[in-house]
Coordinates of C-alpha atoms in Angstrom, one line a residue:
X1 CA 4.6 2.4 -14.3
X2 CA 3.5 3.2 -11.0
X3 CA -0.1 3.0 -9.5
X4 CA -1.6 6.6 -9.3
X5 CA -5.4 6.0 -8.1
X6 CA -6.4 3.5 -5.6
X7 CA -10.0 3.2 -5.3
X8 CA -10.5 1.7 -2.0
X9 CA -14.0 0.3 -2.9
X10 CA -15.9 -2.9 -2.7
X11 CA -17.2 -4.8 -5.3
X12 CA -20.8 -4.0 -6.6
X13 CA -20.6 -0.3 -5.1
X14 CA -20.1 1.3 -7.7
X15 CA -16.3 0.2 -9.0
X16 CA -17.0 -0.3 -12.3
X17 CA -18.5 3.3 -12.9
X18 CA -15.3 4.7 -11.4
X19 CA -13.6 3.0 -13.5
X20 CA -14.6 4.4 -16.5
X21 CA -14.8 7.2 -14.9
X22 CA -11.1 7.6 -14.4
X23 CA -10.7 6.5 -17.9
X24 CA -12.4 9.9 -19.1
X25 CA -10.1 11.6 -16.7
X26 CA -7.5 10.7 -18.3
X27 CA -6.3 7.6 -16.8
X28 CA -6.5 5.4 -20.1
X29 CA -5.2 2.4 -17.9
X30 CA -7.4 1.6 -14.9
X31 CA -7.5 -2.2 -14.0
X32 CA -10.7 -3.6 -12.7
X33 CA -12.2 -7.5 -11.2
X34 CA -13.8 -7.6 -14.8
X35 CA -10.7 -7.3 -16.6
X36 CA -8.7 -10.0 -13.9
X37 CA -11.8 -12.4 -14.3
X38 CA -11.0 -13.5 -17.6
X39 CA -7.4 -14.7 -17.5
X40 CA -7.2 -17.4 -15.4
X41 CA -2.8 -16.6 -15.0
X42 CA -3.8 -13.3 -12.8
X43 CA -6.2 -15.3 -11.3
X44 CA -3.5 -17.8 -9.7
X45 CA -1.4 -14.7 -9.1
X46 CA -3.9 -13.2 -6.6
X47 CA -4.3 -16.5 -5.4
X48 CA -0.9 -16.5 -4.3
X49 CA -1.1 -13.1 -2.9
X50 CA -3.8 -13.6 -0.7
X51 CA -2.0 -16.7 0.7
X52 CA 1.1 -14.4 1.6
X53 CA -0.7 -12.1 3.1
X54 CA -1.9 -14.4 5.6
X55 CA 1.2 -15.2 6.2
X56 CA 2.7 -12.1 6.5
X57 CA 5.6 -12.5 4.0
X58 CA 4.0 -10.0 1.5
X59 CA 6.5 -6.9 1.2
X60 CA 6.2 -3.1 -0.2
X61 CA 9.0 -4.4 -2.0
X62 CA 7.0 -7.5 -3.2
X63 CA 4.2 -5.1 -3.9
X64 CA 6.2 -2.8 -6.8
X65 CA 7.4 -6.2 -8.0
X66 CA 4.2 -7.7 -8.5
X67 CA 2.7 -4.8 -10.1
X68 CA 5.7 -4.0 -12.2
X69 CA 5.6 -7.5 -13.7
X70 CA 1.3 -8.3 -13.8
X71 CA 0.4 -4.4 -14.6
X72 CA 3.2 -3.0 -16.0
X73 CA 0.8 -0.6 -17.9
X74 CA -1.7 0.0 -15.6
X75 CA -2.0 3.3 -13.5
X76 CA -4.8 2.9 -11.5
X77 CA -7.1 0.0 -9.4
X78 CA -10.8 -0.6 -8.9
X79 CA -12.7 -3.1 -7.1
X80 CA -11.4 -6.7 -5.8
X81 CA -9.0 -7.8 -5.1
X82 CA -7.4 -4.2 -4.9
X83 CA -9.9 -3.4 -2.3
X84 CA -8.8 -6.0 -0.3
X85 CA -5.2 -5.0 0.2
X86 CA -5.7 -0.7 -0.6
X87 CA -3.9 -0.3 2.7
X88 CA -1.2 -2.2 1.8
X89 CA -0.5 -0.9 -1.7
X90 CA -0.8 2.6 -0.7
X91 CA 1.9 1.5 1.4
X92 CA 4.3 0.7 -1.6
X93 CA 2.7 3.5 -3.7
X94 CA 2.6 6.2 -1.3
X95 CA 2.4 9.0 -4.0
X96 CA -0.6 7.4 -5.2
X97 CA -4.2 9.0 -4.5
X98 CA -6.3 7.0 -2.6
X99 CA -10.6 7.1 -2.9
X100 CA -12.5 5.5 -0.3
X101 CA -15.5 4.4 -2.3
X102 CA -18.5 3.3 0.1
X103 CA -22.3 2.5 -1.3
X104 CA -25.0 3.1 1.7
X105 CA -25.9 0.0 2.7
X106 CA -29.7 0.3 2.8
X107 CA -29.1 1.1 -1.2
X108 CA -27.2 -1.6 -1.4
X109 CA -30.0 -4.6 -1.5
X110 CA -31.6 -2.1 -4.6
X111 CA -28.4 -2.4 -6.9

């Protein structure tokens, strides 16, 4: 299935409520940090990610794939590590909807 809602956002800003937010929406399957946290097999798989990306062997093509095998029923992403590479799978999803998601910083030290 492929990703619909990108939410461009760091962690602790606010993710989580947008999360469920989208899930009221209508988007029953949005994937967040707190749902990757606890399986330690997506958890290596983001590992691996983040070591192709520094080397610049990470794909669109790679992108679909990796999605289409770890999230199959997912439709949207929240917080990290999505955040991290929203550029990048806007790229492979470029009908997807994109939210830039920014807490001010002086409220930031208050959350």
């Amino acid at each position: 299935m492929p990703v619909e809602v990108i939410v461009a956002g760091l962690p602790r800003s606010g993710t989580l409520s947008m999360c469920e937010a989208l899930t009221q929406l209508g988007y029953h399957k949005t994937m967040h940090m707190a749902k990757l946290i606890v399986n330690p097999t997506q958890m290596a798989v983001w590992t691996e990610i983040y070591g192709k990306h520094l080397e610049k062997t990470w794909t669109s093509h790679d992108w679909r794939q990796m999605f289409n095998q770890q999230f199959p029923e997912y439709i949207a992403v929240t917080d990290a590590p999505f955040c991290d590479f929203a550029v990048e799978i806007a790229q492979a999803y470029p009908e997807a909807k994109v939210s830039f998601y920014i807490l001010s910083y002086s409220l930031f030290f208050f959350t």
